[in-house]
Coordinates of C-alpha atoms in Angstrom, one line a residue:
Chain A
X1 CA 113.4 181.9 -33.6
X2 CA 111.0 179.9 -31.8
X3 CA 108.4 182.1 -30.7
X4 CA 105.8 180.4 -27.6
X5 CA 102.6 181.4 -28.2
X6 CA 99.2 181.9 -26.1
X7 CA 95.5 182.1 -27.7
X8 CA 94.1 182.5 -24.0
X9 CA 90.1 183.1 -25.1
X10 CA 87.0 182.1 -22.2
X11 CA 86.1 179.1 -24.4
X12 CA 90.2 177.6 -25.0
X13 CA 93.7 178.0 -24.7
X14 CA 95.5 177.7 -27.6
X15 CA 98.9 177.1 -27.1
X16 CA 102.1 177.3 -30.1
X17 CA 105.8 177.2 -31.2
X18 CA 105.5 179.6 -33.8
X19 CA 108.3 181.4 -35.5
X20 CA 109.0 185.0 -36.9
X21 CA 107.7 184.0 -40.5
X22 CA 104.5 182.7 -39.1
X23 CA 104.6 179.6 -39.4
X24 CA 103.2 177.5 -36.9
X25 CA 105.1 174.1 -35.8
X26 CA 103.2 172.5 -32.6
X27 CA 99.8 174.0 -31.5
X28 CA 97.6 172.1 -28.8
X29 CA 94.0 173.6 -27.3
X30 CA 92.3 172.6 -24.3
X31 CA 89.2 174.1 -22.7
X32 CA 89.6 177.1 -20.5
X33 CA 88.0 175.7 -17.4
X34 CA 89.7 177.0 -13.7
X35 CA 93.3 178.0 -13.7
X36 CA 94.3 174.9 -11.7
X37 CA 92.5 173.0 -13.8
X38 CA 93.7 174.9 -17.5
X39 CA 97.4 175.6 -16.8
X40 CA 99.1 172.9 -15.9
X41 CA 98.8 171.5 -19.2
X42 CA 99.8 174.9 -20.9
X43 CA 103.1 175.0 -18.7
X44 CA 104.1 171.4 -19.8
X45 CA 103.6 172.1 -23.5
X46 CA 106.0 174.8 -23.2
X47 CA 108.7 172.7 -21.0
X48 CA 108.1 170.2 -24.2
X49 CA 109.7 172.8 -26.4
X50 CA 112.6 174.9 -26.1
X51 CA 111.1 178.8 -26.9
X52 CA 113.4 182.0 -27.0
X53 CA 109.7 183.8 -25.6
X54 CA 106.5 183.5 -24.8
X55 CA 103.4 185.7 -25.8
X56 CA 100.2 185.7 -24.3
X57 CA 97.6 187.5 -26.4
X58 CA 94.3 187.0 -23.6
X59 CA 90.7 187.8 -22.8
X60 CA 90.6 190.6 -20.5
X61 CA 90.3 192.9 -18.7
X62 CA 93.9 192.6 -18.4
X63 CA 96.1 195.1 -16.3
X64 CA 98.9 196.0 -18.7
X65 CA 100.9 198.4 -17.2
X66 CA 104.4 197.3 -15.7
X67 CA 105.1 199.2 -13.0
X68 CA 101.7 197.7 -11.4
X69 CA 101.8 195.4 -8.7
X70 CA 99.3 193.2 -10.4
X71 CA 100.9 193.7 -13.7
X72 CA 100.4 190.4 -15.7
X73 CA 96.9 189.8 -13.9
X74 CA 93.2 189.5 -15.1
X75 CA 91.4 191.7 -13.3
X76 CA 87.8 191.7 -13.5
X77 CA 86.4 189.1 -15.3
X78 CA 83.0 187.5 -14.9
X79 CA 85.1 183.9 -15.6
X80 CA 84.9 184.6 -11.8
X81 CA 87.5 181.3 -11.3
X82 CA 90.2 183.7 -13.7
X83 CA 89.8 186.8 -11.6
X84 CA 93.3 188.2 -10.5
X85 CA 94.6 185.1 -12.0
X86 CA 98.5 186.1 -12.5
X87 CA 99.0 184.4 -15.7
X88 CA 102.2 185.9 -16.9
X89 CA 103.3 184.9 -13.4
X90 CA 102.6 181.8 -14.1
X91 CA 104.5 181.8 -16.9
X92 CA 107.9 183.1 -15.4
X93 CA 109.5 180.3 -14.7
X94 CA 109.9 179.2 -18.1
X95 CA 112.7 181.6 -17.7
X96 CA 112.5 183.3 -21.1
X97 CA 110.9 186.8 -22.1
X98 CA 107.1 186.8 -21.8
X99 CA 104.7 189.8 -23.4
X100 CA 101.4 190.4 -22.6
X101 CA 98.3 192.2 -24.2
X102 CA 94.8 191.6 -25.2
X103 CA 93.5 188.8 -27.4
X104 CA 92.4 191.5 -29.4
X105 CA 95.4 193.5 -29.9
X106 CA 96.9 189.7 -30.7
X107 CA 94.4 189.6 -33.0
X108 CA 95.6 192.7 -34.7
X109 CA 99.3 192.6 -34.5
X110 CA 99.0 189.0 -36.5
X111 CA 97.0 191.4 -39.2
X112 CA 99.2 193.6 -39.4
X113 CA 102.5 191.2 -39.3
X114 CA 101.2 188.9 -41.6
X115 CA 98.1 189.4 -43.0
X116 CA 95.8 191.6 -44.9
X117 CA 96.8 194.7 -43.0
X118 CA 100.8 194.1 -43.1
X119 CA 102.3 197.0 -43.1
X120 CA 99.7 199.1 -42.5
X121 CA 100.0 201.9 -39.1
X122 CA 96.7 202.6 -38.5
X123 CA 94.6 199.5 -38.4
X124 CA 91.2 198.5 -36.3
X125 CA 90.5 194.7 -35.6
X126 CA 86.8 193.9 -34.5
X127 CA 85.6 190.2 -33.2
X128 CA 82.3 190.0 -33.2
X129 CA 81.1 186.7 -31.5
X130 CA 80.2 185.7 -28.1
X131 CA 81.4 189.3 -26.8
X132 CA 82.7 192.3 -29.4
X133 CA 86.2 193.8 -28.7
X134 CA 88.4 196.1 -30.7
X135 CA 92.5 195.8 -31.4
X136 CA 93.6 198.9 -32.4
X137 CA 97.3 199.7 -34.0
X138 CA 97.3 203.5 -34.2
X139 CA 100.3 205.3 -35.5
X140 CA 102.0 201.3 -35.4
X141 CA 101.7 201.8 -31.7
X142 CA 99.1 199.3 -29.8
X143 CA 96.5 201.4 -28.1
X144 CA 96.6 200.8 -23.8
X145 CA 96.4 204.3 -22.8
X146 CA 94.6 204.2 -19.2
X147 CA 93.7 200.4 -19.4
X148 CA 93.3 199.6 -22.6
X149 CA 90.0 199.5 -25.2
X150 CA 87.1 198.2 -24.5
X151 CA 86.0 199.0 -28.1
X152 CA 82.8 196.4 -28.0
X153 CA 80.8 199.5 -25.5
X154 CA 80.8 202.1 -28.1
X155 CA 77.8 203.6 -27.8
X156 CA 75.3 203.2 -30.6
X157 CA 71.3 204.8 -32.0
X158 CA 69.1 202.0 -31.5
X159 CA 67.7 201.2 -34.5
X160 CA 64.3 202.0 -35.1
X161 CA 62.6 198.8 -35.8
X162 CA 64.9 196.8 -32.9
X163 CA 62.2 194.3 -31.4
X164 CA 64.9 193.8 -28.2
X165 CA 64.1 196.3 -25.0
X166 CA 67.2 197.5 -24.3
X167 CA 70.3 195.9 -24.7
X168 CA 71.8 192.6 -23.7
X169 CA 75.0 194.1 -21.7
X170 CA 74.6 194.7 -18.4
X171 CA 76.0 198.1 -17.8
X172 CA 74.7 199.9 -21.2
X173 CA 71.1 200.1 -22.8
X174 CA 73.0 201.0 -26.1
X175 CA 76.5 199.8 -26.9
X176 CA 77.9 197.8 -29.9
X177 CA 78.2 194.6 -27.9
X178 CA 74.9 194.8 -25.8
X179 CA 73.5 194.9 -29.4
X180 CA 75.5 192.8 -31.9
X181 CA 77.2 190.5 -29.9
X182 CA 76.2 186.4 -30.4
X183 CA 74.1 186.6 -27.1
X184 CA 72.7 189.8 -28.5
X185 CA 71.0 188.4 -31.4
X186 CA 69.3 185.0 -29.7
X187 CA 67.9 187.9 -27.4
X188 CA 66.5 189.9 -30.4
X189 CA 65.3 187.0 -31.9
X190 CA 64.5 184.3 -29.5
X191 CA 66.8 181.4 -31.5
X192 CA 70.7 180.8 -30.8
X193 CA 72.4 182.8 -34.0
X194 CA 73.7 179.4 -35.5
X195 CA 69.6 179.3 -36.4
X196 CA 69.6 182.7 -38.0
X197 CA 71.6 182.5 -41.2
X198 CA 69.2 182.4 -43.2
X199 CA 67.2 185.1 -41.8
X200 CA 68.1 188.4 -44.1
X201 CA 66.5 190.9 -41.7
X202 CA 68.7 190.1 -38.9
X203 CA 71.7 190.8 -40.8
X204 CA 70.8 193.3 -41.8
X205 CA 70.3 195.3 -38.6
X206 CA 73.6 193.5 -37.8
X207 CA 75.3 195.3 -40.2
X208 CA 73.1 198.4 -39.7
X209 CA 74.9 198.3 -36.1
X210 CA 78.3 197.4 -37.2
X211 CA 78.9 200.2 -39.9
X212 CA 77.7 202.6 -37.6
X213 CA 80.4 201.9 -34.9
X214 CA 82.9 202.0 -37.5
X215 CA 81.8 205.7 -38.8
X216 CA 82.6 206.5 -35.0
X217 CA 86.0 204.9 -34.6
X218 CA 86.5 206.5 -38.3
X219 CA 85.9 210.0 -37.1
X220 CA 88.2 208.9 -34.1
X221 CA 90.9 207.2 -35.4
X222 CA 91.0 207.4 -38.9
X223 CA 92.3 204.4 -39.4
X224 CA 93.7 202.8 -42.3
X225 CA 91.4 199.6 -42.5
X226 CA 88.8 197.9 -40.2
X227 CA 89.3 194.1 -40.3
X228 CA 86.1 192.1 -39.1
X229 CA 86.9 188.7 -37.2
X230 CA 85.0 186.5 -34.6
X231 CA 81.3 184.4 -35.3
X232 CA 80.3 187.1 -37.7
X233 CA 83.1 187.3 -39.9
X234 CA 81.9 184.0 -41.3
X235 CA 78.6 185.4 -42.3
X236 CA 80.0 186.7 -45.3
X237 CA 76.7 188.4 -46.2
X238 CA 77.2 190.8 -43.8
X239 CA 80.3 192.4 -45.9
X240 CA 78.4 194.4 -48.6
X241 CA 75.3 195.1 -46.1
X242 CA 78.2 196.9 -43.5
X243 CA 79.9 198.4 -46.7
X244 CA 76.1 200.1 -47.8
X245 CA 75.3 201.2 -44.3
X246 CA 79.2 202.6 -43.4
X247 CA 78.6 204.8 -47.0
X248 CA 75.0 205.6 -46.1
X249 CA 76.4 206.8 -42.4
X250 CA 79.4 208.8 -44.0
X251 CA 77.1 210.8 -46.3
X252 CA 80.2 211.7 -48.7
X253 CA 81.7 213.6 -45.8
X254 CA 85.3 212.7 -46.1
X255 CA 86.9 212.0 -49.1
X256 CA 90.6 209.5 -49.4
X257 CA 91.4 207.1 -51.2
X258 CA 90.6 204.4 -48.7
X259 CA 87.3 205.4 -48.6
X260 CA 86.9 205.2 -52.5
X261 CA 87.3 201.5 -51.8
X262 CA 85.2 199.7 -48.9
X263 CA 85.6 196.5 -50.5
X264 CA 89.4 196.9 -49.4
X265 CA 88.8 199.5 -46.8
X266 CA 86.0 196.8 -44.3
X267 CA 87.7 193.3 -44.9
X268 CA 87.5 190.2 -43.2
X269 CA 90.2 188.2 -41.0
X270 CA 93.0 186.5 -43.7
X271 CA 94.4 184.4 -41.2
X272 CA 91.9 181.6 -40.8
X273 CA 91.5 183.0 -37.4
X274 CA 95.1 182.2 -36.4
X275 CA 95.7 186.4 -36.6
X276 CA 95.3 185.8 -32.8
X277 CA 97.9 183.3 -32.2
X278 CA 100.5 184.3 -34.4
X279 CA 100.0 188.1 -33.2
X280 CA 100.6 186.3 -29.9
X281 CA 104.1 185.0 -31.0
X282 CA 105.1 188.6 -32.5
X283 CA 103.9 190.4 -29.2
X284 CA 106.4 187.6 -27.6
X285 CA 109.0 188.4 -29.7
X286 CA 108.6 192.4 -28.9
X287 CA 109.1 191.4 -25.3
X288 CA 112.7 189.3 -26.6
X289 CA 113.6 192.7 -28.5
X290 CA 112.8 195.0 -25.8
X291 CA 115.5 193.2 -23.4
Chain B
X1 CA 114.9 228.6 -29.1
X2 CA 113.0 231.0 -31.0
X3 CA 110.1 229.3 -32.0
X4 CA 108.0 230.7 -34.7
X5 CA 104.0 229.9 -34.2
X6 CA 101.1 230.0 -36.0
X7 CA 97.1 229.4 -35.3
X8 CA 95.6 230.1 -38.4
X9 CA 91.1 229.7 -37.1
X10 CA 88.5 230.6 -39.2
X11 CA 88.4 234.0 -37.7
X12 CA 91.2 234.7 -36.7
X13 CA 94.7 234.0 -37.6
X14 CA 97.6 234.5 -34.4
X15 CA 101.3 234.7 -35.0
X16 CA 103.8 234.7 -32.1
X17 CA 107.6 234.0 -31.1
X18 CA 108.1 231.6 -28.4
X19 CA 110.3 229.4 -26.5
X20 CA 110.9 225.9 -25.7
X21 CA 109.6 226.7 -22.3
X22 CA 106.3 227.8 -23.2
X23 CA 107.1 231.7 -23.3
X24 CA 105.4 234.0 -25.6
X25 CA 107.6 236.9 -26.7
X26 CA 105.7 238.4 -30.0
X27 CA 102.5 238.1 -31.1
X28 CA 100.1 239.7 -33.8
X29 CA 96.6 238.7 -34.6
X30 CA 95.1 239.5 -38.2
X31 CA 91.5 238.7 -39.3
X32 CA 91.3 235.5 -41.6
X33 CA 90.1 237.0 -44.8
X34 CA 91.5 235.5 -48.2
X35 CA 94.5 234.3 -48.3
X36 CA 95.5 237.0 -50.1
X37 CA 94.8 239.5 -48.0
X38 CA 95.3 237.7 -44.7
X39 CA 99.1 235.9 -45.5
X40 CA 101.0 238.6 -46.8
X41 CA 101.1 240.4 -42.6
X42 CA 101.5 236.8 -41.1
X43 CA 104.8 236.7 -43.2
X44 CA 106.3 240.1 -42.7
X45 CA 105.6 239.5 -39.0
X46 CA 107.5 236.8 -39.3
X47 CA 110.3 238.3 -41.7
X48 CA 111.1 240.9 -38.7
X49 CA 111.7 238.0 -36.0
X50 CA 114.5 235.4 -36.2
X51 CA 113.5 232.3 -35.8
X52 CA 114.5 228.9 -35.6
X53 CA 111.6 227.1 -37.0
X54 CA 107.6 227.6 -37.4
X55 CA 105.0 225.6 -36.7
X56 CA 101.2 225.8 -38.4
X57 CA 98.2 224.0 -36.1
X58 CA 95.1 225.1 -38.8
X59 CA 91.6 224.3 -39.2
X60 CA 90.4 221.8 -41.7
X61 CA 90.9 219.7 -43.5
X62 CA 94.1 219.6 -44.4
X63 CA 96.8 217.2 -46.2
X64 CA 99.4 216.1 -43.6
X65 CA 100.9 213.0 -45.5
X66 CA 103.9 214.0 -46.5
X67 CA 104.3 212.1 -48.9
X68 CA 102.1 213.3 -51.3
X69 CA 102.0 216.2 -53.4
X70 CA 99.5 218.9 -51.8
X71 CA 101.2 218.4 -48.5
X72 CA 100.9 221.2 -46.7
X73 CA 97.6 222.7 -48.2
X74 CA 94.2 223.0 -46.8
X75 CA 91.8 221.1 -48.7
X76 CA 88.0 220.6 -48.9
X77 CA 87.5 223.5 -46.3
X78 CA 83.9 225.2 -46.8
X79 CA 86.0 228.2 -46.4
X80 CA 85.9 228.7 -50.0
X81 CA 88.8 230.7 -50.2
X82 CA 91.1 229.1 -48.6
X83 CA 90.3 225.8 -50.1
X84 CA 94.1 224.3 -51.8
X85 CA 95.9 226.7 -50.0
X86 CA 99.2 225.8 -49.8
X87 CA 99.9 227.5 -46.5
X88 CA 103.3 225.3 -45.7
X89 CA 104.3 226.6 -49.0
X90 CA 103.5 230.3 -48.6
X91 CA 106.3 230.6 -45.6
X92 CA 108.8 227.9 -47.1
X93 CA 111.2 230.6 -48.4
X94 CA 111.7 231.8 -44.5
X95 CA 114.3 228.9 -44.8
X96 CA 113.4 227.6 -41.5
X97 CA 111.8 223.8 -40.6
X98 CA 107.9 223.9 -40.6
X99 CA 105.6 221.8 -38.9
X100 CA 102.4 221.5 -39.8
X101 CA 99.5 219.4 -37.9
X102 CA 95.4 220.4 -37.3
X103 CA 94.5 223.1 -34.5
X104 CA 93.2 220.4 -32.6
X105 CA 96.3 218.6 -32.4
X106 CA 98.3 222.0 -31.5
X107 CA 96.2 222.5 -28.7
X108 CA 97.2 218.9 -27.5
X109 CA 100.1 219.5 -28.0
X110 CA 100.0 222.7 -25.7
X111 CA 98.1 221.0 -23.2
X112 CA 100.2 218.0 -23.4
X113 CA 103.9 219.9 -23.7
X114 CA 102.8 223.1 -20.8
X115 CA 99.6 222.8 -19.2
X116 CA 97.2 220.2 -16.7
X117 CA 98.6 217.3 -19.2
X118 CA 101.8 217.4 -19.2
X119 CA 103.8 214.1 -19.2
X120 CA 100.7 212.1 -20.2
X121 CA 101.0 210.3 -23.2
X122 CA 97.4 209.4 -23.5
X123 CA 94.8 212.7 -24.1
X124 CA 92.2 213.9 -25.8
X125 CA 91.5 217.9 -26.6
X126 CA 88.2 219.0 -27.5
X127 CA 86.7 222.6 -28.9
X128 CA 83.9 222.6 -28.4
X129 CA 82.6 226.3 -30.6
X130 CA 82.0 227.0 -34.0
X131 CA 82.6 223.5 -34.6
X132 CA 83.3 220.6 -32.6
X133 CA 86.6 219.3 -33.0
X134 CA 89.3 216.4 -31.3
X135 CA 92.9 216.5 -30.6
X136 CA 94.4 213.1 -29.8
X137 CA 97.8 212.0 -28.4
X138 CA 97.7 208.0 -28.0
X139 CA 100.8 206.5 -26.9
X140 CA 102.3 209.9 -27.2
X141 CA 102.0 210.3 -30.7
X142 CA 99.9 213.0 -33.0
X143 CA 96.9 210.4 -34.5
X144 CA 96.6 211.0 -38.1
X145 CA 96.0 207.7 -39.5
X146 CA 94.6 208.2 -42.6
X147 CA 93.6 211.6 -42.9
X148 CA 93.1 213.3 -39.4
X149 CA 90.8 212.6 -36.8
X150 CA 87.0 214.1 -37.4
X151 CA 86.4 213.9 -34.1
X152 CA 83.2 216.1 -34.2
X153 CA 81.1 213.9 -36.5
X154 CA 81.4 210.6 -34.0
X155 CA 77.5 209.7 -33.7
X156 CA 75.7 210.2 -30.5
X157 CA 72.2 209.3 -30.0
X158 CA 69.7 212.1 -29.9
X159 CA 68.1 213.1 -26.2
X160 CA 64.5 212.2 -26.3
X161 CA 63.6 215.8 -25.6
X162 CA 65.5 217.6 -28.4
X163 CA 63.5 220.0 -29.9
X164 CA 65.8 220.1 -32.9
X165 CA 64.6 218.4 -36.0
X166 CA 67.9 216.4 -37.2
X167 CA 71.1 218.3 -36.2
X168 CA 73.0 221.0 -37.5
X169 CA 75.7 219.4 -39.6
X170 CA 75.0 219.1 -43.6
X171 CA 75.8 215.8 -43.5
X172 CA 74.7 213.6 -40.6
X173 CA 71.8 213.5 -38.5
X174 CA 73.1 212.7 -35.0
X175 CA 76.7 213.8 -34.8
X176 CA 78.4 215.1 -32.5
X177 CA 79.2 218.6 -34.2
X178 CA 75.9 218.7 -35.3
X179 CA 74.3 218.5 -32.0
X180 CA 76.1 220.4 -29.7
X181 CA 78.5 223.6 -31.3
X182 CA 77.1 226.9 -31.2
X183 CA 75.3 226.8 -34.5
X184 CA 73.4 224.3 -33.2
X185 CA 72.7 225.7 -30.0
X186 CA 71.4 228.7 -32.3
X187 CA 69.1 226.4 -34.3
X188 CA 67.8 224.1 -31.6
X189 CA 66.8 226.9 -29.3
X190 CA 66.6 230.1 -31.5
X191 CA 68.5 232.3 -30.1
X192 CA 72.8 232.7 -30.0
X193 CA 74.4 230.9 -27.7
X194 CA 75.4 233.9 -25.8
X195 CA 71.9 234.4 -25.2
X196 CA 71.5 231.6 -23.5
X197 CA 74.1 231.4 -20.4
X198 CA 71.3 231.6 -17.6
X199 CA 69.3 228.4 -19.7
X200 CA 69.9 225.2 -17.4
X201 CA 67.6 222.9 -19.5
X202 CA 70.6 224.7 -22.2
X203 CA 73.6 223.3 -20.8
X204 CA 72.1 220.0 -19.2
X205 CA 70.8 218.6 -22.6
X206 CA 74.3 219.9 -23.9
X207 CA 76.3 218.3 -21.3
X208 CA 74.1 215.3 -21.8
X209 CA 75.7 215.3 -25.7
X210 CA 79.4 215.6 -24.4
X211 CA 79.2 213.2 -21.9
X212 CA 77.8 210.5 -24.4
X213 CA 80.9 211.5 -26.4
X214 CA 83.2 211.1 -23.9
X215 CA 82.2 207.7 -23.1
X216 CA 82.6 206.2 -27.0
X217 CA 86.1 207.7 -26.8
X218 CA 86.7 206.3 -23.4
X219 CA 85.6 202.6 -25.0
X220 CA 87.4 203.7 -27.9
X221 CA 90.8 204.9 -27.2
X222 CA 91.2 204.7 -23.0
X223 CA 92.4 208.3 -22.7
X224 CA 94.3 209.3 -19.7
X225 CA 92.6 212.5 -19.5
X226 CA 90.0 214.6 -21.5
X227 CA 90.4 218.2 -21.7
X228 CA 87.7 220.7 -22.9
X229 CA 88.2 224.0 -24.7
X230 CA 86.9 226.4 -27.1
X231 CA 83.3 228.6 -26.3
X232 CA 81.6 225.7 -24.3
X233 CA 84.8 225.8 -21.8
X234 CA 84.1 229.0 -20.5
X235 CA 80.8 227.9 -19.2
X236 CA 81.9 226.4 -16.0
X237 CA 78.3 225.1 -15.2
X238 CA 78.7 222.5 -17.4
X239 CA 81.8 220.5 -16.7
X240 CA 80.0 219.2 -13.3
X241 CA 76.9 218.3 -15.4
X242 CA 79.4 216.5 -18.2
X243 CA 81.1 214.2 -15.4
X244 CA 77.5 213.3 -13.6
X245 CA 76.5 212.3 -17.0
X246 CA 79.3 210.3 -18.1
X247 CA 78.9 208.5 -14.7
X248 CA 75.9 207.6 -15.8
X249 CA 76.7 206.4 -19.2
X250 CA 79.7 204.7 -17.4
X251 CA 77.6 203.1 -15.2
X252 CA 80.5 201.0 -13.0
X253 CA 81.6 199.0 -16.1
X254 CA 85.6 200.1 -16.0
X255 CA 87.6 200.4 -13.0
X256 CA 90.6 202.6 -12.7
X257 CA 92.0 205.3 -10.7
X258 CA 91.2 207.9 -13.1
X259 CA 87.6 207.1 -13.3
X260 CA 87.5 207.6 -9.9
X261 CA 88.3 210.9 -9.9
X262 CA 85.9 212.8 -12.6
X263 CA 86.9 216.2 -11.8
X264 CA 90.7 215.6 -12.6
X265 CA 89.7 213.3 -15.7
X266 CA 86.9 215.7 -17.5
X267 CA 88.9 218.7 -17.1
X268 CA 88.9 222.6 -18.5
X269 CA 92.0 224.4 -21.3
X270 CA 94.6 225.3 -18.6
X271 CA 96.4 227.7 -20.7
X272 CA 94.2 230.7 -21.0
X273 CA 93.3 229.5 -24.8
X274 CA 97.3 229.7 -25.9
X275 CA 97.1 226.0 -25.9
X276 CA 96.6 226.4 -29.6
X277 CA 99.6 229.1 -30.1
X278 CA 102.1 226.8 -27.8
X279 CA 101.2 223.1 -29.1
X280 CA 102.2 225.1 -32.6
X281 CA 105.5 226.5 -31.7
X282 CA 106.6 223.2 -30.3
X283 CA 104.9 221.2 -33.5
X284 CA 107.5 223.6 -35.2
X285 CA 110.2 222.4 -33.0
X286 CA 109.8 219.0 -33.7
X287 CA 110.1 219.5 -37.8
X288 CA 113.4 221.7 -36.3
X289 CA 115.0 218.3 -34.1
X290 CA 113.2 216.1 -37.1
X291 CA 115.9 217.7 -39.6

């Protein structure tokens, strides 16, 4: 099968032709400007390659309700040019089934199909970078609910030594994204994240917050594995710190084989940052198979 | 169909004969003493009534993994007499299919089958009483994950005016159950919950904590409805307070039709405290149909 895939991000759009075994044959990338500037080149890419279906894993918020008049649209995004963009509709004239989901649901699908969570039915994938988001596979299904998870806005308790007043989220004084995303690091420490790589105190506090979020996710979803992706996942030193604080916060409350081996329970993304793109391909394949 | 149902609680065991339309024909209740004292009368009740299947909704933690050697057992409960009790095995000689799940998954099943959440696929049911637990229906499936949710142990931020040091949970200094269950109220205010019914400050703080938990659940699961049951749900004054603080914590971040009508989004249990028993009956029916 020839699976078309779009990973639609706030910075760049990646288009690719994949197969059902996780191979990527062709790929193009274009900056995310306005829809009028960005979408035509993407459309052209798929016109030039024969595909059986298309999957789109997109930054949100999105309308994923198939019976909604605005299904397939990006909705109230702060990227104003993309508000109310009918991204699914734009590709409908390709004449193939189009699957559509959040960027993070793309990533969790990629990891659960081809990556470290292959075959696992309860998986949480976090991206921690410019923002924080969670893609969730629960009992084998992607979670949508009334809208879709906004997993970066789970509420956390502030670290007693956090020098930042409030958080960097305009809505919540103590949410995960407002305390842990890249812009929050810059606000807290006064310099960009890339200049903080050697600061142990910075990553210790970051790990303390991430671990706290993971504990609440464990209590609610009981996932079998946590995968961390996004810019923060490139800071390898953070993983042992997250596991240490996670164990402290859990405090021995639950006993499962997964929790006995936190090195295998809280892990880094495993597909070289192609998890979203490969997941998008599978979301397209699922749309084809649902026909 | 004649559906046998057990709601196994820490204080009492309720056995009933139901049908698939939510009717309860016969019922017996017996105090939860030790398995040797309590189980025989329950077994006798079902010997005396012809049933097609049996569903058990039980206090936990439980082993729900069908491929586990201890499937069907109550595991590390603080009710020591019941540790490692093979409650499913005890009823196996009745010769009917036996379904088994948590007490709160029973309740959410009851509400989603016969109650206020009828037909809804993403439902969170909280019991807030002697303890705090969450039964979760996600995309139409009961959530189990690596174990089952322990929804009362989601972490919260302490109220700045909370006079209690730490919490009442032996594991977590700031979890939902440790801050909101009945024993936490007694620890915080020095008198039993039943003597606090007229204290506005008590229920204001309780609602503040509950709302905070509901916000994190919203961000993670995006449920279509929240149902509150257990002793606290009999304090009707708490509902408007929970909705008020929920709106404050959300701060307009998400826009959905459900969130525009919090009176219909955060609601009281609707089946006169029979939700667990009726859900158990359906869990039994599901086991029969899976044969």
